[in-house]
Coordinates of C-alpha atoms in Angstrom, one line a residue:
M1 CA 104.9 91.7 169.6
T2 CA 105.8 88.8 171.8
P3 CA 109.0 86.9 171.4
D4 CA 107.0 84.0 169.9
D5 CA 105.3 86.3 167.4
K6 CA 108.7 87.6 166.4
I7 CA 110.0 84.1 165.9
R8 CA 107.0 83.2 163.8
H9 CA 107.3 86.3 161.7
F10 CA 111.0 85.7 161.2
L11 CA 110.4 82.1 160.1
R12 CA 107.7 83.2 157.6
L13 CA 110.2 85.7 156.1
W14 CA 112.9 83.1 155.8
L15 CA 110.4 80.6 154.2
L16 CA 109.5 83.2 151.6
V17 CA 113.1 83.9 150.8
L18 CA 113.8 80.1 150.7
V19 CA 111.0 79.6 148.2
L20 CA 112.3 82.4 146.1
H21 CA 115.9 81.4 146.4
I22 CA 115.9 77.7 145.5
G23 CA 115.3 76.6 141.9
Q24 CA 111.6 76.0 141.2
C25 CA 110.7 72.7 139.7
V26 CA 107.3 72.7 138.0
K27 CA 105.4 69.9 136.3
V28 CA 103.9 71.2 133.1
K29 CA 102.5 69.5 130.0
V30 CA 104.0 70.4 126.6
A31 CA 102.9 69.2 123.2
V32 CA 104.6 68.6 119.8
Y33 CA 102.6 68.1 116.6
E34 CA 104.3 66.1 113.8
H35 CA 102.5 67.7 110.9
V36 CA 102.3 66.2 107.5
V37 CA 103.4 69.4 105.7
I38 CA 101.3 70.4 102.7
S39 CA 103.4 71.9 99.9
H40 CA 102.1 74.0 97.1
P41 CA 102.0 72.0 93.8
K42 CA 103.6 74.9 92.0
A43 CA 105.9 75.9 94.8
N44 CA 108.7 77.0 92.4
E45 CA 106.5 79.3 90.5
S46 CA 105.7 83.0 91.2
L47 CA 102.5 83.6 93.2
T48 CA 101.0 86.8 94.6
R49 CA 100.9 87.5 98.3
E50 CA 97.1 86.8 98.3
E51 CA 97.6 83.4 96.6
A52 CA 100.5 82.5 98.9
F53 CA 98.4 83.3 102.0
E54 CA 95.4 81.5 100.7
F55 CA 97.5 78.4 100.3
M56 CA 99.2 78.7 103.7
K57 CA 95.7 78.6 105.3
K58 CA 95.7 74.8 104.5
N59 CA 98.6 74.3 106.9
L60 CA 97.4 77.0 109.3
N61 CA 94.0 75.4 109.7
I62 CA 95.6 72.2 110.8
I63 CA 97.9 74.0 113.2
E64 CA 94.9 75.8 114.7
T65 CA 93.0 72.6 115.2
R66 CA 95.9 70.9 116.9
A67 CA 96.6 73.8 119.1
V68 CA 93.0 73.6 120.4
E69 CA 93.4 69.8 120.9
A70 CA 96.7 70.3 122.8
S71 CA 95.1 72.9 125.0
K72 CA 92.2 70.6 125.8
Q73 CA 94.7 67.9 126.8
G74 CA 96.2 70.4 129.3
A75 CA 99.3 71.4 127.4
K76 CA 100.7 74.9 128.2
I77 CA 102.9 75.0 125.1
V78 CA 102.6 73.4 121.6
I79 CA 105.3 73.3 119.0
F80 CA 104.9 72.9 115.2
P81 CA 107.6 71.8 112.7
E82 CA 110.0 73.6 110.5
Y83 CA 108.5 74.5 107.1
G84 CA 105.1 73.6 108.7
I85 CA 103.4 76.7 107.2
A86 CA 105.1 77.6 103.9
G87 CA 105.8 74.0 102.8
F88 CA 108.7 72.6 100.8
D89 CA 110.1 72.8 97.2
H90 CA 110.4 76.6 96.9
T91 CA 113.0 78.7 95.2
R92 CA 114.4 81.9 96.7
N93 CA 112.1 84.0 94.6
S94 CA 109.0 81.8 94.8
I95 CA 109.0 81.7 98.6
S96 CA 109.2 85.4 98.9
P97 CA 105.4 86.0 99.0
F98 CA 105.1 83.3 101.7
L99 CA 107.3 85.4 104.0
E100 CA 106.4 88.2 106.5
D101 CA 108.5 91.0 108.0
I102 CA 108.5 89.7 111.5
P103 CA 109.1 92.3 114.2
D104 CA 111.4 91.8 117.2
G105 CA 109.7 90.1 120.1
S106 CA 110.6 93.0 122.4
L107 CA 108.1 95.3 120.8
S108 CA 105.1 94.1 123.0
W109 CA 102.9 93.5 120.0
N110 CA 99.8 91.4 119.9
P111 CA 98.9 90.8 116.3
C112 CA 95.4 89.5 117.1
E113 CA 94.6 92.8 118.9
E114 CA 96.6 95.1 116.6
P115 CA 96.5 93.5 113.2
D116 CA 97.2 96.7 111.3
R117 CA 100.3 97.8 113.2
F118 CA 102.6 96.0 110.7
K119 CA 101.9 95.4 107.1
D120 CA 101.3 92.0 105.5
T121 CA 101.4 90.0 108.8
Q122 CA 98.4 87.7 108.2
V123 CA 100.2 84.5 109.3
L124 CA 101.3 86.2 112.5
K125 CA 97.7 87.3 113.2
V126 CA 96.4 83.7 112.8
L127 CA 98.9 82.3 115.2
S128 CA 98.4 85.1 117.7
C129 CA 94.6 84.7 117.7
R130 CA 94.8 80.9 118.1
A131 CA 97.3 81.3 121.0
K132 CA 95.0 83.8 122.7
T133 CA 91.7 82.0 122.2
S134 CA 93.2 78.6 123.2
S135 CA 95.3 80.1 126.1
I136 CA 98.4 78.3 125.0
Y137 CA 101.9 79.2 124.0
I138 CA 102.6 78.5 120.3
I139 CA 106.0 78.0 118.7
A140 CA 105.9 77.9 115.0
N141 CA 108.3 78.1 112.1
M142 CA 107.9 80.5 109.1
G143 CA 109.9 82.9 107.0
D144 CA 111.1 86.4 107.8
I145 CA 111.9 88.9 105.1
K146 CA 114.1 92.0 105.8
P147 CA 114.8 94.6 103.1
C148 CA 118.4 95.7 102.9
S149 CA 120.8 97.8 100.8
K150 CA 124.4 97.1 99.7
V151 CA 125.1 100.8 100.2
T152 CA 124.6 100.5 104.0
D153 CA 125.1 96.8 104.4
P154 CA 127.9 95.1 102.4
S155 CA 126.5 91.7 103.4
C156 CA 123.1 92.4 101.9
P157 CA 122.2 89.7 99.3
R158 CA 122.1 90.8 95.6
D159 CA 118.3 90.8 95.5
G160 CA 118.2 93.4 98.3
R161 CA 116.5 91.4 101.0
Y162 CA 117.4 88.9 103.7
Q163 CA 115.3 85.8 104.0
F164 CA 115.5 84.0 107.3
N165 CA 114.2 80.6 108.4
T166 CA 112.5 81.8 111.6
N167 CA 110.9 80.5 114.8
V168 CA 108.2 82.7 116.4
V169 CA 106.9 82.4 119.9
F170 CA 103.5 83.6 121.1
D171 CA 102.4 83.6 124.7
D172 CA 99.0 82.5 125.9
K173 CA 97.6 86.0 125.5
G174 CA 98.6 86.1 121.8
R175 CA 101.6 88.4 122.2
L176 CA 104.7 87.9 120.0
I177 CA 107.4 87.4 122.7
A178 CA 110.4 85.9 120.8
R179 CA 111.8 85.6 117.3
Y180 CA 114.8 83.4 116.4
H181 CA 116.6 83.3 113.0
K182 CA 118.3 80.0 112.1
R183 CA 122.1 80.1 112.0
N184 CA 123.2 76.7 110.7
M185 CA 121.7 75.9 107.3
Y186 CA 121.1 72.5 105.8
D187 CA 120.4 72.4 102.0
E188 CA 118.5 75.7 102.4
T189 CA 120.9 78.4 101.2
P190 CA 119.1 78.8 97.9
L191 CA 116.0 79.9 99.9
F192 CA 117.3 81.4 103.2
D193 CA 120.2 83.3 104.5
P194 CA 121.9 82.2 107.7
A195 CA 121.4 84.7 110.5
P196 CA 124.3 87.2 110.3
K197 CA 124.9 86.9 114.0
T198 CA 124.3 83.9 116.2
E199 CA 121.2 84.5 118.2
F200 CA 120.6 83.0 121.7
V201 CA 116.8 83.3 122.2
F202 CA 114.9 82.4 125.3
F203 CA 111.8 83.5 127.1
D204 CA 110.3 83.2 130.6
T205 CA 106.9 81.9 131.6
D206 CA 105.1 81.4 134.9
F207 CA 106.2 77.7 134.6
G208 CA 109.9 78.0 133.5
R209 CA 112.4 79.4 131.1
F210 CA 112.6 78.0 127.6
G211 CA 115.0 78.4 124.7
T212 CA 114.4 77.8 121.0
V213 CA 116.4 76.7 118.0
V214 CA 115.8 75.2 114.6
C215 CA 116.7 71.7 113.4
F216 CA 120.4 71.6 112.2
D217 CA 121.3 74.1 114.9
L218 CA 121.1 71.2 117.4
L219 CA 124.4 69.6 116.3
H220 CA 126.4 72.8 116.6
E221 CA 128.1 74.5 119.5
N222 CA 126.4 77.7 118.6
P223 CA 123.7 78.5 119.3
T224 CA 122.6 75.3 121.1
Q225 CA 125.4 74.5 123.5
T226 CA 126.1 78.1 124.3
L227 CA 122.4 78.6 124.9
I228 CA 122.4 75.7 127.4
E229 CA 125.7 76.2 129.1
Q230 CA 126.1 79.9 129.3
N231 CA 122.5 81.0 129.5
G232 CA 121.3 78.3 131.8
I233 CA 118.6 76.9 129.5
R234 CA 117.2 73.6 130.8
N235 CA 114.1 73.5 128.6
L236 CA 114.6 73.5 124.8
L237 CA 111.9 73.8 122.2
V238 CA 112.8 72.9 118.7
T239 CA 111.2 73.0 115.2
S240 CA 112.7 70.5 112.8
A241 CA 112.5 69.0 109.4
W242 CA 115.0 66.2 109.9
N243 CA 115.5 63.2 107.6
V244 CA 115.5 59.6 108.8
F245 CA 119.1 58.4 108.5
Y246 CA 119.3 54.8 109.6
P247 CA 121.1 53.6 111.6
F248 CA 123.4 56.4 112.9
I249 CA 121.5 59.7 113.1
L250 CA 117.8 59.1 113.6
P251 CA 115.9 62.3 114.6
V252 CA 114.8 60.8 117.9
Q253 CA 118.3 59.5 118.6
M254 CA 119.6 63.0 118.2
Y255 CA 117.0 64.7 120.4
A256 CA 117.3 62.2 123.2
G257 CA 121.1 62.3 123.1
I258 CA 121.1 66.1 123.4
S259 CA 118.8 65.8 126.4
K260 CA 121.0 63.1 128.0
R261 CA 124.3 65.0 127.4
N262 CA 123.1 68.3 128.8
N263 CA 120.6 67.0 131.5
I264 CA 117.9 69.1 130.0
T265 CA 114.3 68.6 128.8
I266 CA 113.9 68.9 125.0
A267 CA 110.7 68.9 123.0
V268 CA 111.0 68.7 119.2
S269 CA 108.3 68.9 116.5
N270 CA 109.6 67.3 113.3
A271 CA 107.9 67.5 109.9
R272 CA 106.5 64.3 108.4
N273 CA 107.2 63.9 104.7
S274 CA 107.4 60.7 102.7
E275 CA 109.3 62.2 99.7
Y276 CA 112.1 63.5 102.0
T277 CA 111.9 60.6 104.5
M278 CA 111.1 62.9 107.4
A279 CA 109.5 61.7 110.7
G280 CA 110.2 61.4 114.4
S281 CA 109.3 64.0 117.0
G282 CA 109.9 63.6 120.7
I283 CA 109.8 64.9 124.3
F284 CA 112.8 63.8 126.4
G285 CA 114.1 64.6 129.8
N286 CA 113.8 63.8 133.5
G287 CA 111.2 61.0 133.6
V288 CA 110.0 61.4 130.1
D289 CA 111.0 59.4 127.0
A290 CA 108.2 59.9 124.4
S291 CA 108.4 59.9 120.7
T292 CA 106.3 59.5 117.6
S293 CA 106.4 56.8 115.0
M294 CA 109.4 56.8 112.5
D295 CA 107.1 55.7 109.7
Y296 CA 107.6 58.6 107.3
K297 CA 105.3 56.9 104.8
N298 CA 102.3 57.3 107.1
S299 CA 100.2 60.2 105.9
E300 CA 98.7 61.0 109.3
G301 CA 100.0 63.6 111.7
Q302 CA 100.6 62.8 115.3
L303 CA 100.1 65.0 118.4
L304 CA 102.3 64.0 121.3
V305 CA 101.7 65.4 124.8
G306 CA 104.1 64.8 127.7
E307 CA 104.5 66.1 131.2
I308 CA 108.0 67.6 131.9
D309 CA 109.9 69.1 134.8
T310 CA 110.8 72.7 134.2
F311 CA 113.4 74.4 136.2
D312 CA 114.1 77.9 137.5
T313 CA 117.4 78.5 135.8
R314 CA 118.8 81.7 137.1
A315 CA 122.3 80.5 137.1
T316 CA 124.2 81.6 134.1
T317 CA 126.0 78.3 133.6
V318 CA 124.5 74.8 133.7
K319 CA 126.9 71.9 133.5
P320 CA 125.5 68.4 134.0
E321 CA 127.2 65.9 136.2
D322 CA 129.7 63.8 134.2
P323 CA 129.9 60.2 135.5
S324 CA 133.4 59.0 136.4
L325 CA 133.6 56.3 133.7
Q326 CA 136.9 54.5 133.2
G327 CA 138.3 54.2 129.7
I328 CA 138.7 50.9 128.0
G329 CA 142.0 49.4 129.0
G330 CA 143.6 52.7 129.8
I331 CA 144.7 53.1 126.2
A332 CA 146.4 56.4 125.3
P333 CA 145.5 57.8 121.9
N334 CA 149.1 57.8 120.8
D335 CA 149.4 54.1 121.6
F336 CA 146.1 53.1 119.9
A337 CA 147.6 51.8 116.6
Q338 CA 149.1 48.7 118.2
Y339 CA 145.6 47.6 119.4
V340 CA 143.7 48.2 116.1
N341 CA 142.1 45.1 114.7
S342 CA 142.1 44.3 111.0
S343 CA 139.6 46.8 109.7
I344 CA 137.6 47.3 106.5
I345 CA 137.5 50.7 105.0
G346 CA 135.0 51.6 102.3
R347 CA 132.5 54.1 101.0
H348 CA 129.5 52.9 103.0
Y349 CA 127.3 55.7 104.1
L350 CA 125.6 59.0 103.1
F351 CA 127.2 61.9 101.3
G352 CA 130.2 59.9 100.3
M353 CA 131.2 59.3 103.9
N354 CA 133.9 56.6 104.3
L355 CA 133.8 54.3 107.3
S356 CA 136.4 52.0 108.9
F357 CA 134.8 49.1 110.7
V358 CA 135.7 45.9 112.5
M359 CA 133.3 43.0 113.2
L360 CA 132.1 42.0 116.6
T361 CA 132.8 38.3 116.6
G362 CA 132.0 35.8 119.3
E363 CA 129.8 36.2 122.3
K364 CA 132.1 38.7 124.0
G365 CA 135.3 40.6 123.5
R366 CA 137.1 43.8 122.8
V367 CA 137.7 45.3 119.4
Y368 CA 139.4 48.5 118.1
T369 CA 139.4 50.5 114.9
C370 CA 140.6 53.9 113.6
Y371 CA 139.7 56.1 110.7
E372 CA 142.2 58.8 110.1
K373 CA 142.4 60.8 113.4
V374 CA 139.4 59.1 115.0
C375 CA 139.8 55.9 117.0
C376 CA 137.2 53.7 118.6
A377 CA 137.1 51.0 121.2
V378 CA 134.4 48.7 122.4
Q379 CA 134.1 46.0 125.1
Y380 CA 131.0 43.9 124.6
D381 CA 129.1 40.9 125.9
F382 CA 126.1 39.7 124.0
N383 CA 123.1 38.3 126.0
V384 CA 121.4 37.0 122.8
K385 CA 123.4 36.9 119.6
V386 CA 121.3 35.9 116.6
G387 CA 123.6 34.1 114.2
E388 CA 122.7 35.8 110.9
E389 CA 123.0 39.3 112.4
L390 CA 126.4 40.9 111.8
F391 CA 127.4 43.7 114.2
V392 CA 130.3 46.0 113.7
L393 CA 132.2 48.8 115.4
S394 CA 132.6 51.6 112.9
A395 CA 134.6 54.9 112.9
T396 CA 134.4 58.0 110.7
D397 CA 135.9 61.5 110.5
F398 CA 134.0 63.5 107.9
N399 CA 134.0 67.2 107.2
M400 CA 130.7 67.8 105.4
H401 CA 130.1 70.9 103.3
K402 CA 126.9 69.8 101.5
P403 CA 124.0 69.7 102.1
G404 CA 125.0 71.3 105.4
E405 CA 128.3 72.5 107.0
I406 CA 129.5 70.2 109.8
H407 CA 132.6 68.4 110.9
M408 CA 131.4 65.1 112.4
Q409 CA 133.3 62.2 114.0
F410 CA 131.7 59.2 115.5
C411 CA 132.1 55.7 116.8
A412 CA 129.2 53.4 116.4
I413 CA 128.1 49.9 117.3
H414 CA 125.4 48.9 114.8
R415 CA 124.0 46.0 112.8
C416 CA 124.7 45.6 109.2
A417 CA 121.8 45.2 106.7
T418 CA 122.9 41.6 105.9
N419 CA 125.6 39.3 107.1
E420 CA 127.9 40.6 104.4
P421 CA 130.4 43.3 105.4
A422 CA 129.6 45.2 102.2
S423 CA 126.2 46.1 103.7
C424 CA 127.5 47.7 106.8
G425 CA 126.3 51.3 106.8
D426 CA 123.2 50.5 104.7
P427 CA 119.8 51.4 106.3
V428 CA 118.5 48.9 108.8
N429 CA 115.8 49.5 111.4
S430 CA 115.4 46.2 113.3
T431 CA 117.5 43.6 115.1
S432 CA 116.9 40.7 117.6
S433 CA 120.3 40.6 119.3
T434 CA 120.7 42.0 122.8
F435 CA 123.8 43.0 124.9
S436 CA 124.2 42.1 128.6
Y437 CA 127.1 44.6 128.8
V438 CA 128.6 47.1 126.4
K439 CA 131.1 50.0 126.7
I440 CA 132.1 52.1 123.7
Q441 CA 134.7 54.9 123.8
G442 CA 135.7 57.4 121.1
F443 CA 139.0 59.3 120.8
F444 CA 138.2 62.5 119.0
D445 CA 139.2 66.1 118.3
P446 CA 137.9 68.6 120.9
G447 CA 134.2 69.0 120.2
V448 CA 130.6 68.6 121.5
V449 CA 130.1 64.9 122.2
F450 CA 126.6 63.3 122.3
P451 CA 125.3 59.8 123.0
F452 CA 122.9 58.5 120.3
V453 CA 121.2 55.3 121.4
S454 CA 118.1 53.6 120.2
T455 CA 116.4 50.2 120.3
S456 CA 115.2 48.1 117.4
S457 CA 112.0 49.3 115.8
V458 CA 108.8 47.9 117.1
A459 CA 106.0 49.0 114.7
N460 CA 108.2 51.9 113.7
Y461 CA 108.7 53.1 117.3
H462 CA 112.0 53.3 119.0
T463 CA 112.9 53.9 122.7
M464 CA 116.0 55.8 123.7
E465 CA 116.8 54.0 127.0
L466 CA 117.8 57.2 128.6
D467 CA 117.9 55.7 132.1
K468 CA 119.6 52.5 131.0
Y469 CA 123.1 53.8 130.3
K470 CA 125.8 56.1 131.7
F471 CA 127.5 58.7 129.5
S472 CA 130.7 60.6 130.1
R473 CA 131.0 63.5 127.7
S474 CA 134.5 64.4 128.8
K475 CA 135.8 60.9 128.0
A476 CA 133.3 60.1 125.2
I477 CA 132.1 56.9 126.8
I478 CA 128.8 55.1 126.8
E479 CA 128.5 52.2 129.2
S480 CA 125.6 49.9 130.2
D481 CA 124.8 46.6 131.7
A482 CA 121.0 47.3 131.8
F483 CA 120.0 47.2 128.2
D484 CA 117.2 44.6 127.9
K485 CA 115.9 45.4 124.4
P486 CA 117.5 44.6 121.1
M487 CA 119.8 47.6 120.3
L488 CA 119.8 49.1 116.9
A489 CA 122.6 51.5 117.3
I490 CA 124.9 52.9 120.0
V491 CA 126.8 55.9 118.8
V492 CA 129.3 58.3 120.4
F493 CA 129.0 61.3 118.1
N494 CA 131.3 64.3 118.1
S495 CA 130.6 67.7 116.4
V496 CA 133.8 69.5 116.0
P497 CA 133.2 73.3 116.1
A498 CA 134.4 75.6 113.4
E499 CA 135.0 78.2 116.1
S500 CA 135.0 77.6 119.8
G501 CA 134.0 79.9 122.6
K502 CA 133.1 82.9 120.5
S503 CA 129.8 84.7 120.9
N504 CA 128.6 87.8 119.1
S505 CA 125.1 87.9 120.3
D506 CA 123.7 91.1 121.7
A507 CA 120.9 89.0 123.3
S508 CA 123.3 86.8 125.2
N509 CA 125.2 89.8 126.5
K510 CA 121.9 91.4 127.6
A511 CA 121.0 88.3 129.5
K512 CA 124.4 88.0 131.1
H513 CA 124.7 91.6 132.3
S514 CA 121.2 91.8 133.6
L515 CA 120.9 91.6 137.4
P516 CA 120.2 87.9 138.1
S517 CA 117.5 87.0 140.5
K518 CA 120.0 85.0 142.5
S519 CA 121.6 88.3 143.5
L520 CA 118.1 89.6 144.5
H521 CA 117.7 86.5 146.6
W522 CA 120.9 87.2 148.6
I523 CA 119.8 90.8 149.0
C524 CA 116.5 89.6 150.4
I525 CA 118.4 87.2 152.8
A526 CA 120.6 90.1 154.0
F527 CA 117.7 92.4 154.7
V528 CA 115.8 89.6 156.5
F529 CA 118.8 89.0 158.7
L530 CA 119.3 92.6 159.5
F531 CA 115.6 93.1 160.3
S532 CA 115.5 90.0 162.5
C533 CA 117.6 91.5 165.1
D534 CA 115.8 92.4 168.4
T535 CA 116.8 96.1 168.8
F536 CA 115.1 99.1 170.2
A537 CA 113.9 99.9 166.7
W538 CA 112.0 96.6 166.3
R539 CA 108.5 98.1 166.5
L540 CA 109.5 101.0 164.2
S541 CA 110.9 98.5 161.7
L542 CA 107.7 96.4 161.4
C543 CA 106.2 98.6 158.7
I544 CA 109.5 98.8 156.9
K545 CA 109.9 95.0 157.0
Q546 CA 106.5 94.4 155.7
M547 CA 106.9 96.8 152.9
F548 CA 110.3 95.4 152.0
R549 CA 108.8 91.9 152.1
Y550 CA 106.4 92.8 149.3
I551 CA 109.1 94.7 147.4
C552 CA 111.4 91.8 147.6
Y553 CA 108.7 89.4 146.4
I554 CA 107.5 91.7 143.5
T555 CA 111.1 92.5 142.4
T556 CA 112.1 88.8 142.4
H557 CA 108.9 87.9 140.6
F558 CA 109.7 90.5 138.0
A559 CA 113.2 89.1 137.5
L560 CA 111.8 85.6 137.0
S561 CA 109.2 86.7 134.5
Y562 CA 111.3 89.1 132.4
T563 CA 111.7 88.1 128.8
Y564 CA 115.1 88.2 127.1
I565 CA 115.3 87.9 123.4

């Protein structure tokens, strides 16, 4: 081998290692389908297993059709909503025949090819066969039933069975590759049990690693933030049945805010239901800001397809860059009381939540308000201020136990329903006023802070303006001089964890203690360096180098494609 040949060979090896070592960024299309969920007219009555499955076919037929459509549009993954198969309005007993004993995703089972391996798994078979025939990954939500005994399990429910709200993931060959049990329940405890242990579920594909959770999990540190920050998840797939809560916690506001806070891509399929005011699915991330209509009265489902950047996330920790935003006036929390404007306190929002709020008067200014331990500050400059539109800065600190368990704190700029202060907090979905500059800061207990931002509704569509503002999660600040659309709400939202920093998931431990491919990359680099030396053994090492080159590639590829659940 000539010196030039050796150099070329050396460069090829280094190029291979470089490609394997750096994070891969892949463009891929994902789809979410906002399904108008069909519920059984006698959902609270006892049905046989055969009757339950016959009814579920109504939802499954639609799911199958939309999976085919998503695949034809080039999507590699399609997500369907929470309760999208079994429907709503069940009791704990009446939903039982709608559930299946779902095996763990590590069992390498393809229900389409082995339908009789497990008993009464007809729904899993339908999903598996559709994923296989359409060559698309399917994420769907259904119920998992697990028999138990008080003798061996003191936590076993009285009726001798666990019932879990569950996400299932099928790959494009129809294999069941992941199963996730919802941990944080929202008005569901009569039907489902929370997962006994928090699960951190993610899976690998040829085009990236993806994690999955269910609806109300999103606002909690566990599993969502731990999944992102400790397991390196940059692509999150979510099933949801989230209500439309104007103006503070719109579904699409929440999804986009989680994307912005964590610098991740998130794709969420929300149920559409007029009775429970559910609507709003979306795909948000780097370069993508797509959402469905918020018109929950519309009886048509909507398929949304978007192209996202996926990332090779071998690092165990992902912490997004936090802009160095300066606080408003350098006010220390202990000194805040002297700045607080005359505020109005009243019962003005959902679930008996009290708000403290102060009006934004004039074209520009600063105002401050506090509610118990939470204090809020805003600096604002209106570009267009419509006279009859009343805007306020509101604060709340609310420990909610029903319908779901969460301690929430937030500061919000929002329009009141009328120009009367008594309407502040009532639902409103449109405005005409715009800001040329706005900065809002919250002073909270330690927690998980999100930015919830959305524009005024145009034909029941909102945009999240992800690239129009800066957000500091450490200082709880949202700042922008780039908003050019009427703003419906700008919210700094804080979820205070019940427990912080604790994890009892076997799955997360498995992922952490597995040999990361990053280590393999460095091993590859070391071997390439050693074998690049021009020694007397050069010719003898050619075969060894070539063999190692393929071993390195195959081993690294294996690490990238291994599925943790």
